[in-house]
mmCIF file of C-alpha atoms and ligand atoms in Angstrom:
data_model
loop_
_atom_site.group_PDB
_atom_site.id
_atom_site.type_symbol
_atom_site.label_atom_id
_atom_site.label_comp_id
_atom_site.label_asym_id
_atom_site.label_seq_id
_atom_site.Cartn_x
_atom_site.Cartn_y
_atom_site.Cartn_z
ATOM 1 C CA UNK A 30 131.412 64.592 95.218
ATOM 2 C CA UNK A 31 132.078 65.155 98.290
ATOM 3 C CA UNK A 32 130.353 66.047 102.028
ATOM 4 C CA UNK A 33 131.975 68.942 104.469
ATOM 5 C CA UNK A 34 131.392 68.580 107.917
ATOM 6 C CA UNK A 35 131.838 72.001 109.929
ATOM 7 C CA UNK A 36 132.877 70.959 113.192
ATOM 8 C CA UNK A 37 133.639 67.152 112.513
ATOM 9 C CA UNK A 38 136.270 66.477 115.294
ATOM 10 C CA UNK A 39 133.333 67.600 117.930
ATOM 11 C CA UNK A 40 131.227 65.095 119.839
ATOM 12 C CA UNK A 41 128.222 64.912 117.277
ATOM 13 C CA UNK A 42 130.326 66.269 114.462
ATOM 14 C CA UNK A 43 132.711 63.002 115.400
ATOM 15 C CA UNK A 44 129.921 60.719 115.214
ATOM 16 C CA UNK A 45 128.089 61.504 112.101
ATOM 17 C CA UNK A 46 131.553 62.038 110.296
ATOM 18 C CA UNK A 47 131.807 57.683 111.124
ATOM 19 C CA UNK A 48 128.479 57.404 110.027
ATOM 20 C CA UNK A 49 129.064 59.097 106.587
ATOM 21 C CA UNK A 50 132.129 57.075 106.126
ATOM 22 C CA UNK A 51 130.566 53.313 106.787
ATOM 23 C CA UNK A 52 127.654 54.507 104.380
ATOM 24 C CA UNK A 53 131.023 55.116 101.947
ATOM 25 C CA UNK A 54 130.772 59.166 101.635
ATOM 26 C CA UNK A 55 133.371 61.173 100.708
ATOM 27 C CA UNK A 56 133.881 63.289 103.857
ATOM 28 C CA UNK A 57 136.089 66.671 103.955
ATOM 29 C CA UNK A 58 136.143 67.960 107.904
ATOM 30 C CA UNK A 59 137.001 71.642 109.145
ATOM 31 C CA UNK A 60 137.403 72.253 112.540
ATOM 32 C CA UNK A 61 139.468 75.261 114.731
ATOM 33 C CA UNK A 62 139.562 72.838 117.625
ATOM 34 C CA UNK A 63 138.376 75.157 119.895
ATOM 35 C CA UNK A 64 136.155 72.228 121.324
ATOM 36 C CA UNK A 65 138.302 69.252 120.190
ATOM 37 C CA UNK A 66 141.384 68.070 120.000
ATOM 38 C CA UNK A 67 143.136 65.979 116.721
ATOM 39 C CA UNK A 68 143.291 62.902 118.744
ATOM 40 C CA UNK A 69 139.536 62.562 117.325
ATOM 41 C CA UNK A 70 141.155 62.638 113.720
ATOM 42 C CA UNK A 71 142.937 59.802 114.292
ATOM 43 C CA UNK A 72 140.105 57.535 116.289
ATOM 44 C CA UNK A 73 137.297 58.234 113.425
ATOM 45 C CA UNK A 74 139.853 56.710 110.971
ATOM 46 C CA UNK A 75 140.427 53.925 113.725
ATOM 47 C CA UNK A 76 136.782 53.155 113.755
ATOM 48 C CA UNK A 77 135.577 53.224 110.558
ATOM 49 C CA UNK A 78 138.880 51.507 108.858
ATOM 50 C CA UNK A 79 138.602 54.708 106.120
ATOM 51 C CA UNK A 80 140.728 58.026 105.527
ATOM 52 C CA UNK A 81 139.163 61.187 105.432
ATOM 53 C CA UNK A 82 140.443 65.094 104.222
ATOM 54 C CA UNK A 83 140.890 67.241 107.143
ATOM 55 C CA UNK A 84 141.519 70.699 106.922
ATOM 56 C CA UNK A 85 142.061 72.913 110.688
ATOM 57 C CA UNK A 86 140.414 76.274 109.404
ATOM 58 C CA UNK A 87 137.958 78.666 111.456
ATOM 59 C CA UNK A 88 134.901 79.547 109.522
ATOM 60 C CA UNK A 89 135.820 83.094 110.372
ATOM 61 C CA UNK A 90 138.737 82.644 107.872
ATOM 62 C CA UNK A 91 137.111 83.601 104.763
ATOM 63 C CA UNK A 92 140.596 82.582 102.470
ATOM 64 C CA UNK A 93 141.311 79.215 104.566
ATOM 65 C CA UNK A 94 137.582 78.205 104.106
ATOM 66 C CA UNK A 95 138.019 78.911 100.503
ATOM 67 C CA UNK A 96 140.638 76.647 99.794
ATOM 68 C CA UNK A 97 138.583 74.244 101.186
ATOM 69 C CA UNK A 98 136.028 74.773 98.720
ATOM 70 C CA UNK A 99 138.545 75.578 95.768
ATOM 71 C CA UNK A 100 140.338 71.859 96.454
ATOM 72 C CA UNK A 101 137.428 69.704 96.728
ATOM 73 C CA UNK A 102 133.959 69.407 95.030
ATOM 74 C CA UNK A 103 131.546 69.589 97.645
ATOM 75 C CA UNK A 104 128.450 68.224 97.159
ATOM 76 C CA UNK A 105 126.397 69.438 100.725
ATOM 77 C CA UNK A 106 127.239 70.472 103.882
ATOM 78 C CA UNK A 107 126.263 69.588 107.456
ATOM 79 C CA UNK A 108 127.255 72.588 109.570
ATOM 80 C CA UNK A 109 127.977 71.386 113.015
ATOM 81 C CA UNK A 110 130.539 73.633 113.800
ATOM 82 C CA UNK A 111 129.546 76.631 116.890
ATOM 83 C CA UNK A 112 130.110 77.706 120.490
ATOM 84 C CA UNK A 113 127.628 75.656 122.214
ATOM 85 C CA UNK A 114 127.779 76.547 126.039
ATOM 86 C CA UNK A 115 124.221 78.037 127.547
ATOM 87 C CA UNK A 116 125.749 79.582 130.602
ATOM 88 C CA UNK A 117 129.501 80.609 129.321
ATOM 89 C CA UNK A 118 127.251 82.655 126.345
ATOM 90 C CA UNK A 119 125.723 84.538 128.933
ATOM 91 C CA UNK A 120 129.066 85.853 129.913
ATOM 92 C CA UNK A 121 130.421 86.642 126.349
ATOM 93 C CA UNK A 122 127.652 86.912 124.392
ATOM 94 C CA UNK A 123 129.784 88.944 121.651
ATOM 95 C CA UNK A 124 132.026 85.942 120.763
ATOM 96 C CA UNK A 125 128.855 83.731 120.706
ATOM 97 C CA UNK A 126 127.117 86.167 117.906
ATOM 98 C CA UNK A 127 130.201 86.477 116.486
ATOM 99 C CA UNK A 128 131.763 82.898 116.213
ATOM 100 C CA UNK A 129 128.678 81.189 115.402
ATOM 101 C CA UNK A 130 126.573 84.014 113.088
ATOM 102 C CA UNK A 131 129.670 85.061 111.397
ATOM 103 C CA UNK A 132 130.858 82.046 110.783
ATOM 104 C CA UNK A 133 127.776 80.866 109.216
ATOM 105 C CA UNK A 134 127.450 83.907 106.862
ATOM 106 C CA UNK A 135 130.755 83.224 105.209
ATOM 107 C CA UNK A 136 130.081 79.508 105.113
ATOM 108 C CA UNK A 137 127.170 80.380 103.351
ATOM 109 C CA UNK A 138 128.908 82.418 101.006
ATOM 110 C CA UNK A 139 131.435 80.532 100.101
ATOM 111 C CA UNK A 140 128.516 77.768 99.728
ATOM 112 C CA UNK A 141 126.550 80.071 97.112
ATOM 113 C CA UNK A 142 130.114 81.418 95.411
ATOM 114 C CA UNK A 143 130.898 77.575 94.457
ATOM 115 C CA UNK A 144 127.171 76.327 93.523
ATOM 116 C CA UNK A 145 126.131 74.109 97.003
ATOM 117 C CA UNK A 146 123.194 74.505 97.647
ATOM 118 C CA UNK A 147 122.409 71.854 100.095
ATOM 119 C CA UNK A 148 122.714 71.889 103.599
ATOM 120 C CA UNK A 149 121.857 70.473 106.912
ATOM 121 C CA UNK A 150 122.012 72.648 109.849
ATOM 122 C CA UNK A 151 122.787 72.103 113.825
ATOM 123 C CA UNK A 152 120.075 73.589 115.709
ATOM 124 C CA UNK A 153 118.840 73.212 118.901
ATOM 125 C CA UNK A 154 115.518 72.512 120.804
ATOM 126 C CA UNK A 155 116.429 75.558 123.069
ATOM 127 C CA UNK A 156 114.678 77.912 120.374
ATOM 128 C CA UNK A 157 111.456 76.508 121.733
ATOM 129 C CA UNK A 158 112.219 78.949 125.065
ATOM 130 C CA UNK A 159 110.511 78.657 127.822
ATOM 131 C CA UNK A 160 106.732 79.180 127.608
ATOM 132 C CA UNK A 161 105.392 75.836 125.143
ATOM 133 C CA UNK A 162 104.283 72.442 127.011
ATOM 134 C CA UNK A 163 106.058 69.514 125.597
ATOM 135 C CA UNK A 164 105.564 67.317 123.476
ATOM 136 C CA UNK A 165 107.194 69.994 121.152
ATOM 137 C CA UNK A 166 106.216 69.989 117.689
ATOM 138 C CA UNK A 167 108.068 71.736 114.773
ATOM 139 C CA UNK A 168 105.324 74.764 114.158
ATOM 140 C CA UNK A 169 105.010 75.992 117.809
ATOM 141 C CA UNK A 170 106.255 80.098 118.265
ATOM 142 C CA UNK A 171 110.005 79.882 119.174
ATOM 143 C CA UNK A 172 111.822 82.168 121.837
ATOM 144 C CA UNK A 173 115.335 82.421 123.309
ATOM 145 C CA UNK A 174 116.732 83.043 126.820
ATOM 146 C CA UNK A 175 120.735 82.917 126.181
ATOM 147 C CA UNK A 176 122.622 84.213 123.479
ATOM 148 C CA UNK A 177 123.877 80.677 122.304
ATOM 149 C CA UNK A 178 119.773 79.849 121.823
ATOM 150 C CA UNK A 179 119.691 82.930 120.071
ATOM 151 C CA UNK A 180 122.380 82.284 117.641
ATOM 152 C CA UNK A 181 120.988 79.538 116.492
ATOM 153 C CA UNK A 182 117.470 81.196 116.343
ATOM 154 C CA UNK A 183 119.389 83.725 114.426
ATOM 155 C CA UNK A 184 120.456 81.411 111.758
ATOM 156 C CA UNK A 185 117.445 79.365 111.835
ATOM 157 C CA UNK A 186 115.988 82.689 110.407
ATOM 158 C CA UNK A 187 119.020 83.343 108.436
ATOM 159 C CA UNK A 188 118.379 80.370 106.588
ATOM 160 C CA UNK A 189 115.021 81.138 105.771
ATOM 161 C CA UNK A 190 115.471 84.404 104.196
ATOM 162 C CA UNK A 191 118.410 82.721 102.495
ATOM 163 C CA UNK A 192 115.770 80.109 100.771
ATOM 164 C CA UNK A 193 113.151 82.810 99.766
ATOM 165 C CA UNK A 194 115.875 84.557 97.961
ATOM 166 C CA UNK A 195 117.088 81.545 95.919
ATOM 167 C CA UNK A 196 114.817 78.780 96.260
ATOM 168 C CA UNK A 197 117.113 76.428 94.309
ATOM 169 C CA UNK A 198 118.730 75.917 97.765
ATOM 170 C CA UNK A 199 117.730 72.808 100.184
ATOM 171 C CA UNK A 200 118.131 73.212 103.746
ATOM 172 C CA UNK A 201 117.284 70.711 106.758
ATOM 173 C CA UNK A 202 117.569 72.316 110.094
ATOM 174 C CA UNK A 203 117.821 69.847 113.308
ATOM 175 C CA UNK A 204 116.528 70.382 116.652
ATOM 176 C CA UNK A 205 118.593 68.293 118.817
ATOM 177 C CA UNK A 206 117.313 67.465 122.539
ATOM 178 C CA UNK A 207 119.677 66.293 124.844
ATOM 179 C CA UNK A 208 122.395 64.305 123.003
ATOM 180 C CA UNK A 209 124.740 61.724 125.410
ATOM 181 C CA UNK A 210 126.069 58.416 124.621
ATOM 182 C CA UNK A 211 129.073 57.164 123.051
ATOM 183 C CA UNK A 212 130.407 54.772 120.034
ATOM 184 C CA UNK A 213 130.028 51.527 121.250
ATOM 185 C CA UNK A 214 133.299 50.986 120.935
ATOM 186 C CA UNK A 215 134.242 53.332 123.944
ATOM 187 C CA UNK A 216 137.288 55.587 121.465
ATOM 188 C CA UNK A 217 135.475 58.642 120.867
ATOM 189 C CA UNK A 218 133.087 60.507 122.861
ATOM 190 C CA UNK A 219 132.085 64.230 124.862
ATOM 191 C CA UNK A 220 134.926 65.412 126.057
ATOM 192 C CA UNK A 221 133.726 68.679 127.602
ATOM 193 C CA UNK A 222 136.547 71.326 128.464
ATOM 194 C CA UNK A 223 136.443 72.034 132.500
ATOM 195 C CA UNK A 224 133.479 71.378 134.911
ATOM 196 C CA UNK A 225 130.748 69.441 132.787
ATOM 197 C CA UNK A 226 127.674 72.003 131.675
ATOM 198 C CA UNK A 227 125.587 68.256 130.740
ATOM 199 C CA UNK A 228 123.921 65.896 133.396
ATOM 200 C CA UNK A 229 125.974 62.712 131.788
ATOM 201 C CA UNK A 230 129.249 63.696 131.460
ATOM 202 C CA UNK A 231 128.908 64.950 134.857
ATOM 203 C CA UNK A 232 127.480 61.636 136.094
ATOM 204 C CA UNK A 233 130.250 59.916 134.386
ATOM 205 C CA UNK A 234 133.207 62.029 135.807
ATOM 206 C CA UNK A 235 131.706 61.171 139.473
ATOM 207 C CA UNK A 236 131.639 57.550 138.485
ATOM 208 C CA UNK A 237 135.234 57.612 137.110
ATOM 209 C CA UNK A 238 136.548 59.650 140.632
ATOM 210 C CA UNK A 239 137.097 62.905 138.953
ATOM 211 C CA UNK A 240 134.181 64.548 140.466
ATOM 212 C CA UNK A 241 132.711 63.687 144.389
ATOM 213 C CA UNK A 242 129.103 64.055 143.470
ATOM 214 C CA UNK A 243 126.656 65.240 140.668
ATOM 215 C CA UNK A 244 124.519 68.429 142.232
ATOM 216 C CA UNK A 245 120.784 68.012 141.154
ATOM 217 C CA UNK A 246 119.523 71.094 140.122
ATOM 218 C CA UNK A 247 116.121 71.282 141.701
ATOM 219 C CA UNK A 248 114.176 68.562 143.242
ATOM 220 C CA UNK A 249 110.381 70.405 143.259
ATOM 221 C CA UNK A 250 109.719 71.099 139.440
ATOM 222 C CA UNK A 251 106.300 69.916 138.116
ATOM 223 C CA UNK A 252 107.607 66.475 137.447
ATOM 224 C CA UNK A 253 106.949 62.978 138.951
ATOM 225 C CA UNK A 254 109.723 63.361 141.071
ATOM 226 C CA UNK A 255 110.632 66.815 141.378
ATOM 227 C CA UNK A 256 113.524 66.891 139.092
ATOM 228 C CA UNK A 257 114.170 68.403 135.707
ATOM 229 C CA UNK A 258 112.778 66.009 132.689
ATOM 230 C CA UNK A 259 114.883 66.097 129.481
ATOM 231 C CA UNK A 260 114.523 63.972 125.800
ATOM 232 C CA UNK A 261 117.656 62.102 125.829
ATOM 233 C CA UNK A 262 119.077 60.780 122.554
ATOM 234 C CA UNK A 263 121.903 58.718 121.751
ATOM 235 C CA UNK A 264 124.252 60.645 119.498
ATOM 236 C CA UNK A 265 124.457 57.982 117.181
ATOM 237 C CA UNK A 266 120.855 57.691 116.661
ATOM 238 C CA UNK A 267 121.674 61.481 116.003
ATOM 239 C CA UNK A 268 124.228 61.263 113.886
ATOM 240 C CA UNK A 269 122.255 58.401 111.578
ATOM 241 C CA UNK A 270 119.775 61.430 111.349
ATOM 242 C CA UNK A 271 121.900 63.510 110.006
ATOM 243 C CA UNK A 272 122.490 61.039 107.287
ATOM 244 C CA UNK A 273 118.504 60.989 106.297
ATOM 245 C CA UNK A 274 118.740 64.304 106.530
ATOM 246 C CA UNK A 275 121.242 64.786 103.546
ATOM 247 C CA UNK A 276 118.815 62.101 101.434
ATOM 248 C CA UNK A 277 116.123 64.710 101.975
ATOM 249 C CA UNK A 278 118.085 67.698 100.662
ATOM 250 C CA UNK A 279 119.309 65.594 97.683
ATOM 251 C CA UNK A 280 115.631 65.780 96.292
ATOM 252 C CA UNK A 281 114.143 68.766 97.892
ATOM 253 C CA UNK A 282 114.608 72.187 98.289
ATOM 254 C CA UNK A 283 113.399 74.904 100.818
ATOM 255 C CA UNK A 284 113.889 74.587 104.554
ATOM 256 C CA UNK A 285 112.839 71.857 106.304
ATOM 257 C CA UNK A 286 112.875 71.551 110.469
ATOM 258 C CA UNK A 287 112.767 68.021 112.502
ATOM 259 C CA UNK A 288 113.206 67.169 115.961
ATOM 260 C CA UNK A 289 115.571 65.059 116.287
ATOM 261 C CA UNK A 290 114.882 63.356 120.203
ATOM 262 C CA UNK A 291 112.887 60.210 121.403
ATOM 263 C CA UNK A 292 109.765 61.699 122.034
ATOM 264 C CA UNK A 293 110.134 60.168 125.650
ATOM 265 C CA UNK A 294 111.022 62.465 128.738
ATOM 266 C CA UNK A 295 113.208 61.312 131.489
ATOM 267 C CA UNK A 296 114.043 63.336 134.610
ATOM 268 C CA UNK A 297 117.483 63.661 136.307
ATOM 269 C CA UNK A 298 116.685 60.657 138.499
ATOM 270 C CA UNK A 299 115.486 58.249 136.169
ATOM 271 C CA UNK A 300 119.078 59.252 134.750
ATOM 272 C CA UNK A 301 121.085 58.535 137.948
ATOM 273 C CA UNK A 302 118.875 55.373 138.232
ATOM 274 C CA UNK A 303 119.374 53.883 134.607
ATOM 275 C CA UNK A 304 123.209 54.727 135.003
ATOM 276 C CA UNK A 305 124.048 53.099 138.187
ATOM 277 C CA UNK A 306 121.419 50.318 136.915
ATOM 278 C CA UNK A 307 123.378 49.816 133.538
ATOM 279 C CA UNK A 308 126.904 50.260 135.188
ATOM 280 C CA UNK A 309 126.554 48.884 138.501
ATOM 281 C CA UNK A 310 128.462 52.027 140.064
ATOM 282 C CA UNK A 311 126.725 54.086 142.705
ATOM 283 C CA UNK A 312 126.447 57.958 142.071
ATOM 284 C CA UNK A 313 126.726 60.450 144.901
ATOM 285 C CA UNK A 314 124.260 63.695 144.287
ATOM 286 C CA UNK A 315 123.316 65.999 146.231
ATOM 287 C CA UNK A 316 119.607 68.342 145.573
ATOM 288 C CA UNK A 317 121.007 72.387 145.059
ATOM 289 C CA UNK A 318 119.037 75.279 143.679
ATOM 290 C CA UNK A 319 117.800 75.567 140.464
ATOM 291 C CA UNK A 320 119.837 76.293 137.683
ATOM 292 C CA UNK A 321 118.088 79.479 136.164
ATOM 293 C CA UNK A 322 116.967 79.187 132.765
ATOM 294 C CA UNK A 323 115.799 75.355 133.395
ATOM 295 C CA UNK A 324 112.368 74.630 132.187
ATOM 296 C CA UNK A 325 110.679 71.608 134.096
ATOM 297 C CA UNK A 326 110.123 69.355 130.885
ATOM 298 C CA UNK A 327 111.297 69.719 127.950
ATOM 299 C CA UNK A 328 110.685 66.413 125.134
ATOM 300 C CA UNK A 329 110.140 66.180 121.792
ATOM 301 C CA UNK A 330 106.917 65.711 119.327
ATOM 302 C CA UNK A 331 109.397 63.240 117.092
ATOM 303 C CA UNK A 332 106.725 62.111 114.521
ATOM 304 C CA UNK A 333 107.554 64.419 111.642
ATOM 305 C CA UNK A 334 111.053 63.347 111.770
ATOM 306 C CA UNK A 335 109.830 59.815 111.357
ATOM 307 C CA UNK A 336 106.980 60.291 108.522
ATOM 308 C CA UNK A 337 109.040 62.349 106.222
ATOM 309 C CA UNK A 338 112.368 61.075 107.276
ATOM 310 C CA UNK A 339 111.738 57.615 107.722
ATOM 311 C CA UNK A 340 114.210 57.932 111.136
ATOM 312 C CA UNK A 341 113.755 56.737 114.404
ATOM 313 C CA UNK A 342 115.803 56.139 117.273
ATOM 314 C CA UNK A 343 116.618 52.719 118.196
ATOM 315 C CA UNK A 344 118.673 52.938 120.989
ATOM 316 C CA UNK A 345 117.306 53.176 125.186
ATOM 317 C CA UNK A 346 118.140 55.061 127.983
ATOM 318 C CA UNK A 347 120.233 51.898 129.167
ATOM 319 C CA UNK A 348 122.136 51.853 125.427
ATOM 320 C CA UNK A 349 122.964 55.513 126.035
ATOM 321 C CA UNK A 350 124.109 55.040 129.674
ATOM 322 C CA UNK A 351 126.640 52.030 128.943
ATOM 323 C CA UNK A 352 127.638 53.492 125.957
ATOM 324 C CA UNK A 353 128.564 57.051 127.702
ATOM 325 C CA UNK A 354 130.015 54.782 130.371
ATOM 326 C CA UNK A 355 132.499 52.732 128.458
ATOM 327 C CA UNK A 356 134.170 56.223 126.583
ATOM 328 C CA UNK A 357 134.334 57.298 130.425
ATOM 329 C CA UNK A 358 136.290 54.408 131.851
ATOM 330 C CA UNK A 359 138.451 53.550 129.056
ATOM 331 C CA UNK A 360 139.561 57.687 128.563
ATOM 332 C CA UNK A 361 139.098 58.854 132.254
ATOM 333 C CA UNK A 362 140.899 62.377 130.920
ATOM 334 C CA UNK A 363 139.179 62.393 127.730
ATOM 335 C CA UNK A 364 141.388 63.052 124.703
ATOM 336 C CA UNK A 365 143.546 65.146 126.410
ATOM 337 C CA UNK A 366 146.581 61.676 127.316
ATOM 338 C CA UNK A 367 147.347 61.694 123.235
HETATM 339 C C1 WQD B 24 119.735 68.285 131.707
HETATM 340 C C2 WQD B 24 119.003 68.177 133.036
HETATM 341 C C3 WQD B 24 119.411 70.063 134.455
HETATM 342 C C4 WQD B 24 123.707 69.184 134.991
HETATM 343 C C5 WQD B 24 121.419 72.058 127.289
HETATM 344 C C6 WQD B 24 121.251 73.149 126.272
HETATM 345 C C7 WQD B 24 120.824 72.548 124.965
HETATM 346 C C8 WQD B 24 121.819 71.490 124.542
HETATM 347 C C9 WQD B 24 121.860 70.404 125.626
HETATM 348 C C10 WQD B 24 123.492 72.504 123.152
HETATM 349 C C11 WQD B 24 118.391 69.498 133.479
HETATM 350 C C12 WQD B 24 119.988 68.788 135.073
HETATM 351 C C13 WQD B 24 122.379 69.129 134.589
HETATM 352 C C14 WQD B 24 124.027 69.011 136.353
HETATM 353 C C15 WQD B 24 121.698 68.711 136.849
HETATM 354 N N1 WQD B 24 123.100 72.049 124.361
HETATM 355 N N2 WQD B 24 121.397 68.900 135.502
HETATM 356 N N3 WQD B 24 123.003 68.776 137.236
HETATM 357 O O1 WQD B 24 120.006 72.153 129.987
HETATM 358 O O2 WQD B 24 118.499 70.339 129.016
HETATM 359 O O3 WQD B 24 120.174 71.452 127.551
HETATM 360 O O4 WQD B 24 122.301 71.061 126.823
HETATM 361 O O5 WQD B 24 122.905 72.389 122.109
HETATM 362 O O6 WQD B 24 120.787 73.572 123.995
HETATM 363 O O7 WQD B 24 120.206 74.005 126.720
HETATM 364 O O8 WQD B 24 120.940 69.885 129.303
HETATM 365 O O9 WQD B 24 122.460 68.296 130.410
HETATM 366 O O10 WQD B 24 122.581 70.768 131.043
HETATM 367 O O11 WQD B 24 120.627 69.406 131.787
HETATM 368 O O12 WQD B 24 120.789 68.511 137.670
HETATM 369 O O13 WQD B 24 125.229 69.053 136.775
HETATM 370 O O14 WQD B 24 119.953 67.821 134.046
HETATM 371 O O15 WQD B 24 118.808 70.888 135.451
HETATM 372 O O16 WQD B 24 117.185 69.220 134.160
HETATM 373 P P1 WQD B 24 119.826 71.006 129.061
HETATM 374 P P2 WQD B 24 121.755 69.596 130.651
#
């Protein structure tokens, strides 16, 4: 039996795909590459020492995906695989409904069609919006303010309605924070196309020479020191919760939501300051406008995640620095040399 990643060659997808394969799943990955590149293929089976199936299909392509499904018993599914840009959806939010809704109705079909019922889904702690005061807890009202939030509001409700029409599914849905970090050993990591959206890839590419200084967006927030404060996680403390995740669907059913974050805010600074602390580099920044759509604190309630998932994070703010420092300096372009 075996466990399809959507989206496996992306930077979380990546990560929990190495995961799966030291615990000794069987692991089939799709991916269009729209956000990847097959290098990653090649550096998961590096890593973990194992071979994996790997299949380049869009989830738009109803016939491709079934193949998938035809060729290999799948046992669950963790559905990583979406457009996952805040500002770019703003500017084409038609391909953002399209790509990642779509493609999640016929993976869901095709799920139903061939008898799997379990699945863990991507989401995001942008569906909390704007207007709750962290720590945020699983049961407080949820609101978007970009389409890519709203897609995965969308399927969040999707999901739902999916579950009261056939309870016999089992569905965990995870509300990342702000994901950064790397495999410790420095071979895969983000790789984001163009400019960097994220504060650490962006701090990295100033600390490899690529970029001449990180712009802070917003120094008088209500924060201790002006600056935005975030719930940084290291994506493979994320990944390993995507791993408790599939233990939970194995013997439930019905939808279940977790944060997945630290539970401990940090603001821009404290970022700059563990990174050039960690990596003994010094980053330029300069203090611009606000980026609009930022909300001054946004952290996670993480208990639930640890009572009925039995997960925690183990790994600091100095872990996730090094480790998002050593992909940086040993790939200074990313994947993009192989
Ligand atoms: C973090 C902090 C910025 C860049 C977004 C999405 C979320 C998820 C993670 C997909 C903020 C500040 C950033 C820069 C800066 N993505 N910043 N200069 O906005 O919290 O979350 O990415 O799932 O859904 O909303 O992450 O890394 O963009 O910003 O000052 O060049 O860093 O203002 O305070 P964000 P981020």
């Amino acid at each position: 039996m075996a466990i399809l990643i959507t989206g496996g060659t992306g930077y979380i997808g990546s990560h929990t795909v190495i995961e799966l394969l030291n615990q000794g799943y069987e692991v089939v990955v799709v991916d269009n590459f729209s956000n990847s590149k097959p290098e990653v293929i090649k550096r998961i089976e590096e890593i973990s020492g194992k071979k994996f199936s790997f299949y380049k299909v869009d989830l738009l392509d109803y016939i491709g995906l079934e193949k998938v499904f035809k060729e290999n018993n799948i046992s669950k599914v963790i559905h990583f695989a979406g457009l996952k840009a805040v500002g770019e959806s703003v500017s084409i939010p038609l391909k953002y409904y399209y790509n990642n809704i779509t493609g999640t109705l016929i993976l869901c079909e095709l799920m139903s069609k061939y008898g799997v019922k379990k699945l863990v889904f991507s989401s995001s702690a942008t569906v909390y919006g704007m207007n709750n005061v962290s720590p945020l807890t699983e049961d407080l009202p949820l609101s978007t303010t970009n389409p890519y939030g709203s897609t995965k509001l969308m399927i969040e409700r999707i999901l739902n309605d999916l579950v009261v029409s056939d309870p016999e599914w089992g569905i965990v849905i995870l509300r990342y924070f702000n994901p950064i970090g790397a495999h410790e050993s420095g071979r895969i990591g983000e790789d984001p196309n163009g400019i960097p959206n994220n504060l650490m890839p962006y701090i990295t590419q100033v600390a490899v020479g690529k970029r001449a200084a990180l712009s802070i967006f917003g120094n008088d927030y209500e924060t201790s020191d002006g600056t935005g404060v975030r719930d940084y996680i290291h994506v493979v403390d994320l990944a390993k919760g995507h791993l408790k995740a599939l233990e939970k669907v194995k013997s439930e059913k019905g939808v279940m939501v977790y944060n997945l974050g630290t539970g401990i805010g940090y603001s821009v600074l404290d970022v700059v300051k563990a990174f050039e602390k960690a990596t003994n580099m010094t980053i330029l920044y300069n203090i611009v406008d606000k980026r609009s759509g930022d909300v001054d604190r946004c952290f996670a309630d993480a208990s639930k995640a640890l009572k009925e998932l039995d997960w925690k994070c183990e790994k600091n703010l100095e872990d996730m620095c090094r480790d998002s420092w050593k992909w940086q300096v040993s790939n200074p372009n990313g994947y993009k040399e192989n």
